Short mmCIF file of C-alpha atoms in Angstrom, two decimals:
data_model
loop_
_atom_site.label_atom_id
_atom_site.label_comp_id
_atom_site.label_asym_id
_atom_site.label_seq_id
_atom_site.Cartn_x
_atom_site.Cartn_y
_atom_site.Cartn_z
CA MET U 1 16.02 -6.87 11.35
CA GLY U 2 15.11 -3.38 10.30
CA PRO U 3 14.98 -1.17 8.15
CA LEU U 4 14.12 -4.08 5.60
CA THR U 5 15.78 -2.42 2.48
CA PHE U 6 18.53 -1.35 3.99
CA ASN U 7 19.70 -5.07 5.17
CA ASP U 8 18.56 -6.44 1.80
CA ILE U 9 15.35 -8.56 3.37
CA ILE U 10 13.62 -6.95 0.72
CA SER U 11 15.20 -6.08 -2.74
CA THR U 12 15.32 -2.59 -3.98
CA GLU U 13 12.97 -3.42 -7.40
CA TRP U 14 10.30 -2.95 -4.14
CA ASN U 15 11.22 0.23 -3.53
CA TYR U 16 8.58 2.15 -6.09
CA VAL U 17 5.74 -0.10 -5.37
CA ILE U 18 6.73 0.40 -1.38
CA ALA U 19 6.90 4.75 -2.19
CA LEU U 20 3.74 4.16 -3.95
CA LEU U 21 1.42 2.34 -0.85
CA ILE U 22 2.86 4.51 1.85
CA GLY U 23 2.51 7.49 -0.17
CA LEU U 24 -1.22 5.92 -0.64
CA ALA U 25 -1.89 5.06 2.87
CA PHE U 26 -0.26 8.81 3.99
CA GLY U 27 -2.36 10.49 2.46
CA TYR U 28 -5.79 8.67 2.66
CA ILE U 29 -5.36 9.52 6.17
CA LEU U 30 -3.71 12.99 6.26
CA GLU U 31 -7.35 14.06 3.84
CA ALA U 32 -9.25 11.39 6.70
CA SER U 33 -8.29 13.13 9.41
CA GLY U 34 -9.17 16.94 7.36
CA PHE U 35 -6.11 17.91 6.74
CA SER U 36 -7.67 19.49 2.77
CA SER U 37 -8.65 21.60 4.57
CA SER U 38 -7.03 25.06 5.12
CA ARG U 39 -9.01 26.81 7.21
CA LYS U 40 -9.12 23.98 9.62
CA LEU U 41 -5.31 23.60 9.45
CA VAL U 42 -4.99 27.16 10.45
CA GLY U 43 -7.68 27.10 13.29
CA VAL U 44 -4.44 25.47 15.08
CA PHE U 45 -2.67 28.98 15.95
CA TYR U 46 -5.95 30.91 15.99
CA GLY U 47 -7.58 28.50 18.48
CA TYR U 48 -10.58 27.48 17.10
CA ASP U 49 -9.30 24.02 15.57
CA PHE U 50 -6.60 22.64 17.40
CA VAL U 51 -6.31 19.26 14.49
CA VAL U 52 -3.13 20.23 13.34
CA ILE U 53 -1.37 19.44 17.50
CA ARG U 54 -3.76 16.53 17.91
CA VAL U 55 -2.73 14.40 14.82
CA PHE U 56 0.74 16.11 14.92
CA ILE U 57 2.20 15.54 18.39
CA THR U 58 -0.02 11.55 18.86
CA ALA U 59 1.77 10.22 15.28
CA VAL U 60 5.36 11.94 16.88
CA SER U 61 5.18 10.04 19.93
CA VAL U 62 3.56 6.99 18.83
CA ALA U 63 6.55 6.33 16.08
CA MET U 64 8.87 7.43 18.38
CA ILE U 65 7.95 4.99 20.95
CA THR U 66 7.25 2.21 18.80
CA LEU U 67 10.61 2.65 16.74
CA LEU U 68 12.24 2.83 19.93
CA TYR U 69 10.19 -0.59 21.37
CA LEU U 70 11.42 -1.95 18.20
CA ASP U 71 14.90 -1.40 18.81
CA TYR U 72 14.79 -1.91 22.37
CA LEU U 73 13.40 -5.70 20.93
CA GLY U 74 15.93 -6.11 18.84
CA PHE U 75 13.80 -5.67 15.55
CA LEU U 76 15.10 -3.13 14.48
CA ASP U 77 18.71 -1.59 14.15
CA PHE U 78 17.45 2.86 15.46
CA SER U 79 21.09 3.86 14.86
CA MET U 80 20.26 3.41 10.80
CA LEU U 81 17.59 5.33 10.65
CA TYR U 82 18.11 8.39 8.30
CA VAL U 83 19.01 11.42 10.79
CA VAL U 84 17.97 15.31 8.63
CA PRO U 85 21.03 17.15 8.92
CA THR U 86 21.35 19.65 11.15
CA TYR U 87 22.52 22.96 8.99
CA ILE U 88 21.55 25.61 12.22
CA ASN U 89 21.68 29.29 10.56
CA ALA U 90 19.86 27.82 7.33
CA GLN U 91 17.82 26.02 9.80
CA VAL U 92 16.05 28.17 11.98
CA VAL U 93 15.62 30.86 8.79
CA GLY U 94 13.88 28.35 6.79
CA SER U 95 11.83 27.35 8.68
CA ILE U 96 10.51 30.85 10.16
CA ILE U 97 9.68 31.50 6.45
CA MET U 98 7.74 28.38 6.42
CA GLY U 99 6.02 29.50 9.73
CA ILE U 100 4.80 32.74 7.80
CA GLY U 101 4.42 30.65 4.68
CA PHE U 102 1.63 28.84 6.77
CA LEU U 103 -0.33 31.52 7.83
CA MET U 104 -0.72 33.52 4.10
CA GLY U 105 -1.25 29.79 2.56
CA GLY U 106 -3.08 27.40 4.87
CA PHE U 107 -1.07 24.78 4.17
CA CYS U 108 2.09 23.06 4.56
CA PRO U 109 3.42 21.02 1.52
CA GLY U 110 1.78 17.90 2.10
CA THR U 111 -1.85 18.81 2.40
CA SER U 112 -1.56 20.99 0.08
CA LEU U 113 -1.18 18.09 -2.46
CA THR U 114 -4.49 16.24 -0.30
CA ALA U 115 -6.24 19.17 -0.83
CA VAL U 116 -5.17 19.11 -4.34
CA ALA U 117 -6.32 16.02 -4.75
CA ILE U 118 -10.17 16.62 -3.83
CA GLY U 119 -10.10 19.28 -5.86
CA LYS U 120 -9.24 22.89 -4.35
CA ILE U 121 -8.32 25.45 -6.23
CA ASP U 122 -6.18 26.83 -3.23
CA GLY U 123 -4.51 23.87 -2.90
CA MET U 124 -3.44 23.59 -6.34
CA VAL U 125 -1.80 27.51 -6.25
CA PHE U 126 -0.20 26.84 -3.48
CA THR U 127 1.37 23.88 -4.98
CA GLY U 128 2.09 26.06 -8.05
CA GLY U 129 3.90 28.41 -5.06
CA ILE U 130 6.09 26.09 -3.93
CA TRP U 131 7.37 25.12 -7.70
CA LEU U 132 7.98 28.72 -8.13
CA GLY U 133 9.59 29.20 -4.41
CA ILE U 134 11.68 25.82 -4.76
CA PHE U 135 12.36 27.25 -8.91
CA GLY U 136 13.53 30.12 -7.38
CA PHE U 137 16.28 29.06 -4.55
CA SER U 138 17.68 26.25 -7.20
CA GLU U 139 18.34 29.33 -9.29
CA ALA U 140 19.52 31.74 -6.76
CA TYR U 141 21.66 29.10 -5.20
CA PRO U 142 25.03 29.99 -5.83
CA TYR U 143 24.05 33.39 -4.25
CA ILE U 144 23.03 32.30 -1.34
CA GLU U 145 25.16 28.62 -1.49
CA ASP U 146 27.38 29.57 1.34
CA PHE U 147 24.70 31.02 4.36
CA ASN U 148 22.89 27.43 3.07
CA ASN U 149 25.51 25.62 4.27
CA SER U 150 26.66 27.56 7.57
CA GLY U 151 26.28 26.30 10.84
CA TYR U 152 26.48 22.68 10.12
CA LEU U 153 26.37 20.46 12.41
CA GLY U 154 26.24 16.93 11.62
CA ASN U 155 23.49 14.21 11.56
CA VAL U 156 23.21 15.25 15.18
CA THR U 157 19.94 13.15 17.51
CA ILE U 158 18.97 14.98 20.44
CA MET U 159 20.69 12.50 22.54
CA ASP U 160 24.40 13.69 20.47
CA TYR U 161 23.16 17.73 21.03
CA PHE U 162 22.23 17.42 24.83
CA GLY U 163 23.74 14.48 26.30
CA ILE U 164 19.69 12.90 26.98
CA ASN U 165 18.63 9.06 27.23
CA ALA U 166 16.21 8.27 24.49
CA TYR U 167 13.44 6.94 26.50
CA THR U 168 13.80 10.07 29.39
CA PHE U 169 12.92 12.47 25.89
CA ALA U 170 10.36 9.85 24.66
CA PHE U 171 8.93 9.78 28.07
CA GLY U 172 9.12 13.37 28.34
CA PHE U 173 7.31 13.79 25.00
CA ALA U 174 4.43 12.01 25.75
CA VAL U 175 4.11 14.03 29.13
CA PHE U 176 4.43 16.99 26.73
CA ALA U 177 1.60 15.31 24.36
CA ILE U 178 -0.38 15.19 27.30
CA ILE U 179 -0.58 18.34 28.83
CA ALA U 180 -0.38 19.96 25.17
CA PHE U 181 -3.88 18.15 24.33
CA THR U 182 -5.41 19.47 27.88
CA VAL U 183 -4.76 22.60 27.53
CA ALA U 184 -5.77 22.76 24.07
CA SER U 185 -8.96 21.28 24.50
CA LYS U 186 -9.55 24.50 27.43
CA ILE U 187 -8.70 27.05 25.29
CA ARG U 188 -10.56 25.53 22.57
CA LYS U 189 -13.86 25.82 24.41
CA ASN U 190 -13.10 29.61 25.27
CA ILE U 191 -13.13 30.32 22.19
CA LYS U 192 -15.85 31.00 19.33
CA GLU U 193 -17.15 28.44 17.05
CA ILE U 194 -15.96 29.15 13.44
CA GLN U 195 -18.05 27.35 10.48
CA TYR U 196 -16.27 26.52 7.36
CA MET Y 1 -27.89 10.47 -1.95
CA GLU Y 2 -26.87 13.69 -2.50
CA ALA Y 3 -28.37 14.55 1.06
CA LYS Y 4 -26.89 12.09 2.68
CA ASN Y 5 -23.34 13.36 0.82
CA ILE Y 6 -23.22 17.07 2.49
CA LYS Y 7 -24.16 15.36 6.21
CA PHE Y 8 -20.71 13.95 5.87
CA ARG Y 9 -18.76 15.85 3.96
CA HIS Y 10 -17.57 17.26 7.49
CA VAL Y 11 -17.22 14.05 8.99
CA TYR Y 12 -13.82 13.50 9.43
CA TRP Y 13 -11.74 11.10 11.74
CA ASN Y 14 -11.30 11.67 15.49
CA PRO Y 15 -7.59 13.04 15.48
CA TYR Y 16 -6.02 11.05 18.03
CA PHE Y 17 -7.40 8.08 16.02
CA GLY Y 18 -5.98 9.56 13.26
CA GLY Y 19 -2.65 10.44 14.61
CA LEU Y 20 -2.32 6.70 15.70
CA MET Y 21 -2.14 5.74 12.05
CA LEU Y 22 -0.72 8.37 11.03
CA GLY Y 23 2.19 7.52 13.72
CA LEU Y 24 2.19 4.21 12.76
CA LEU Y 25 2.74 5.00 8.97
CA ILE Y 26 5.41 6.55 9.85
CA ALA Y 27 7.49 3.59 12.43
CA ALA Y 28 6.25 1.06 9.11
CA THR Y 29 7.64 3.63 7.14
CA PHE Y 30 11.62 3.85 8.69
CA TYR Y 31 11.22 -0.53 9.20
CA VAL Y 32 10.71 -0.82 5.95
CA THR Y 33 13.24 1.74 4.07
CA GLY Y 34 15.30 3.38 6.83
CA ARG Y 35 13.68 6.86 6.10
CA GLY Y 36 10.63 8.89 6.88
CA VAL Y 37 8.02 10.25 4.51
CA GLY Y 38 8.21 13.53 2.46
CA ALA Y 39 5.98 16.32 0.19
CA THR Y 40 8.65 18.76 -1.22
CA GLY Y 41 11.19 16.23 -2.90
CA GLY Y 42 8.59 14.97 -5.13
CA THR Y 43 7.76 18.50 -6.64
CA LYS Y 44 11.46 18.98 -6.69
CA ALA Y 45 11.95 16.85 -9.38
CA THR Y 46 9.72 18.07 -11.47
CA VAL Y 47 11.45 21.04 -10.82
CA VAL Y 48 14.92 19.65 -11.94
CA LYS Y 49 13.47 17.38 -14.22
CA ILE Y 50 11.58 20.64 -16.63
CA VAL Y 51 14.51 22.81 -15.77
CA ASP Y 52 16.81 20.20 -17.76
CA VAL Y 53 14.05 19.46 -20.60
CA VAL Y 54 13.87 23.36 -21.32
CA ALA Y 55 18.21 24.24 -20.28
CA PRO Y 56 20.11 20.75 -20.48
CA GLU Y 57 23.88 22.76 -20.56
CA HIS Y 58 22.14 24.76 -17.06
CA THR Y 59 21.40 21.37 -14.58
CA GLU Y 60 24.92 20.84 -15.73
CA ASN Y 61 26.62 23.79 -14.50
CA GLN Y 62 24.30 24.60 -11.90
CA GLU Y 63 25.79 22.65 -8.78
CA PHE Y 64 22.42 22.86 -7.23
CA TYR Y 65 20.80 20.74 -10.18
CA SER Y 66 23.83 18.80 -11.19
CA LYS Y 67 23.61 16.47 -8.20
CA TYR Y 68 20.46 15.53 -9.91
CA VAL Y 69 21.08 14.90 -13.27
CA ASP Y 70 24.41 13.48 -12.99
CA GLU Y 71 25.53 10.86 -15.05
CA ASP Y 72 21.87 10.82 -16.97
CA LYS Y 73 20.16 10.26 -13.66
CA ASN Y 74 16.78 10.68 -14.10
CA PRO Y 75 15.28 12.99 -11.75
CA MET Y 76 11.54 11.33 -11.96
CA LYS Y 77 12.81 8.22 -11.74
CA ASN Y 78 13.00 8.95 -7.45
CA TRP Y 79 11.10 7.32 -3.76
CA LEU Y 80 9.74 10.61 -3.47
CA VAL Y 81 7.97 10.98 -7.03
CA PHE Y 82 6.36 7.84 -6.57
CA GLU Y 83 5.37 8.20 -2.77
CA THR Y 84 3.71 12.17 -4.07
CA LEU Y 85 1.41 10.03 -6.63
CA GLY Y 86 0.58 7.77 -4.07
CA ILE Y 87 -0.44 10.98 -1.49
CA LEU Y 88 -2.62 11.86 -4.31
CA ILE Y 89 -4.28 8.93 -5.09
CA GLY Y 90 -4.96 8.07 -1.49
CA ALA Y 91 -6.60 11.74 -0.80
CA PHE Y 92 -8.31 11.59 -3.84
CA LEU Y 93 -9.63 8.10 -1.97
CA SER Y 94 -10.73 9.07 1.65
CA GLY Y 95 -12.26 12.33 -0.18
CA SER Y 96 -14.25 10.58 -2.95
CA ILE Y 97 -15.64 8.33 -0.08
CA LYS Y 98 -16.92 10.81 1.68
CA GLY Y 99 -18.58 13.57 -0.74
CA ARG Y 100 -15.62 16.16 -0.43
CA VAL Y 101 -14.42 15.99 -4.41
CA ASN Y 102 -15.60 19.49 -5.71
CA PHE Y 103 -13.60 22.19 -7.84
CA ARG Y 104 -13.75 25.20 -5.43
CA ILE Y 105 -11.77 27.77 -3.76
CA GLN Y 106 -12.13 27.97 0.35
CA HIS Y 107 -11.35 30.99 1.84
CA SER Y 108 -12.83 32.78 4.73
CA PRO Y 109 -16.01 34.60 4.05
CA LYS Y 110 -14.25 38.21 5.17
CA ILE Y 111 -11.97 37.72 1.98
CA THR Y 112 -11.91 37.58 -1.47
CA SER Y 113 -11.54 34.21 -3.88
CA LYS Y 114 -8.78 36.63 -5.20
CA THR Y 115 -7.21 37.69 -1.85
CA ARG Y 116 -6.89 33.38 -0.85
CA LEU Y 117 -5.12 32.35 -3.89
CA ILE Y 118 -2.61 35.55 -4.10
CA PHE Y 119 -1.83 34.20 -0.11
CA ALA Y 120 -1.82 30.74 -1.03
CA LEU Y 121 0.43 31.57 -3.88
CA ALA Y 122 3.01 33.38 -1.36
CA GLY Y 123 2.45 31.08 0.83
CA GLY Y 124 3.90 28.31 -1.32
CA LEU Y 125 6.87 30.34 -2.70
CA PHE Y 126 7.77 30.61 0.94
CA PHE Y 127 6.94 27.03 1.83
CA GLY Y 128 9.27 26.50 -1.32
CA VAL Y 129 12.18 28.20 -0.43
CA GLY Y 130 12.24 26.88 3.37
CA SER Y 131 11.60 23.78 2.75
CA GLN Y 132 15.07 24.48 0.65
CA LEU Y 133 16.72 25.67 3.29
CA ALA Y 134 15.48 23.41 6.02
CA ARG Y 135 16.49 20.66 3.95
CA GLY Y 136 13.14 19.76 4.47
CA CYS Y 137 9.34 20.12 5.14
CA THR Y 138 6.44 19.75 7.70
CA SER Y 139 6.45 16.09 6.24
CA GLY Y 140 10.21 15.62 6.29
CA ALA Y 141 11.78 17.49 8.87
CA ALA Y 142 9.25 18.49 11.38
CA LEU Y 143 8.23 14.94 11.39
CA SER Y 144 9.60 12.59 9.75
CA GLY Y 145 12.90 13.94 11.33
CA SER Y 146 11.23 14.55 15.31
CA THR Y 147 10.22 10.27 15.13
CA VAL Y 148 13.88 10.15 15.03
CA LEU Y 149 14.71 12.45 17.64
CA SER Y 150 16.98 14.70 14.81
CA LEU Y 151 18.04 18.10 16.35
CA ALA Y 152 17.45 19.50 12.40
CA GLY Y 153 13.16 17.58 13.66
CA PHE Y 154 13.34 19.94 16.36
CA ILE Y 155 14.35 23.15 14.68
CA THR Y 156 12.02 22.92 11.92
CA MET Y 157 9.53 22.01 14.81
CA ILE Y 158 9.49 24.57 17.09
CA GLY Y 159 10.40 26.52 13.85
CA ILE Y 160 7.05 27.02 12.09
CA PHE Y 161 5.53 26.09 14.58
CA GLY Y 162 7.20 28.97 17.05
CA THR Y 163 6.45 31.95 14.27
CA ALA Y 164 3.00 30.68 13.13
CA TYR Y 165 1.79 31.61 16.64
CA LEU Y 166 3.91 34.20 16.90
CA PHE Y 167 3.02 35.91 13.81
CA ALA Y 168 -0.68 34.85 13.75
CA TYR Y 169 -1.84 38.39 14.79
CA PHE Y 170 -1.11 39.92 11.74
CA PHE Y 171 -3.04 37.31 9.61
CA ARG Y 172 -5.56 36.63 10.89
CA LYS Y 173 -8.12 38.99 8.76
CA LEU Y 174 -7.42 36.20 6.35
CA TRP Y 175 -8.88 33.32 8.65
CA ILE Y 176 -11.36 34.67 11.26
#
């Protein structure tokens, strides 16, 4: 039963090989979908290219439903999967900062790496910016530590927080996905084409 | 051959096919490792490593670094570092098959390369800071986090995309 490395079905020495292979597939899929182009990515905010929404929401729906189904069949223990801890204050502020960063830089960290790999100089500069941002954050940490750790709620899921059933939520998310794709196609048709 | 490459340069996968592949990959990653994918953790490891080489006492005394270098742990011996190397190789493979590998700066014809690079640096800087506050970026927190229905994943997803939609108007000259 999965997760395999937790349950000692795959020994931990294989971890780094698996990491490299997963990264390889991740980078390949992102680049092949066009995520190495900042102008294509940012199109989602100006209505001329919705590739981000289409890929991102499809991926979340597929992965969510696959994992829940594996759990239902007894091949995987869903409750053992890593849940990102919630620090509500820091996360709200952090994601607002990232949203602005997306508009300025045109990449997010994963997509900028794919841009670096195919020689985009703007991607390299963006990655340099990430490096400096993390360095600055680390140096300033003693002053922002209290804020950074405020609003801690633990490793909570949507099910814990809203008391909603996981299957109901996944179904709702799939419906949301279909609506989002339809709306995106409609908007796309009414926006002037942009060449890049 | 050259003409053929140019013709195919902008042919990307169908986005729903890309999404399906990405979804299956994330599900497989959780099934095998119990965790999702990430993209900032690898860069963070290099920050810690370089600071540790330059000023080892500083990393020991400062709390944010010390948890990565305690007991002679090597921050570069990390799952996410190997995954990041994989991302670079994978993207290079895809890009070279389609003839998209070359050194260039991509920007809107309405701005200069210099403006593009300044804003790229600023954007990266914001992502560096934001990802540390949010405990992950678009990959680690939003994508992988929402897959397992974590509250933090949805906060980050809505936060990043919501903010970008709200403020897109002010940055439109950079892109359209």
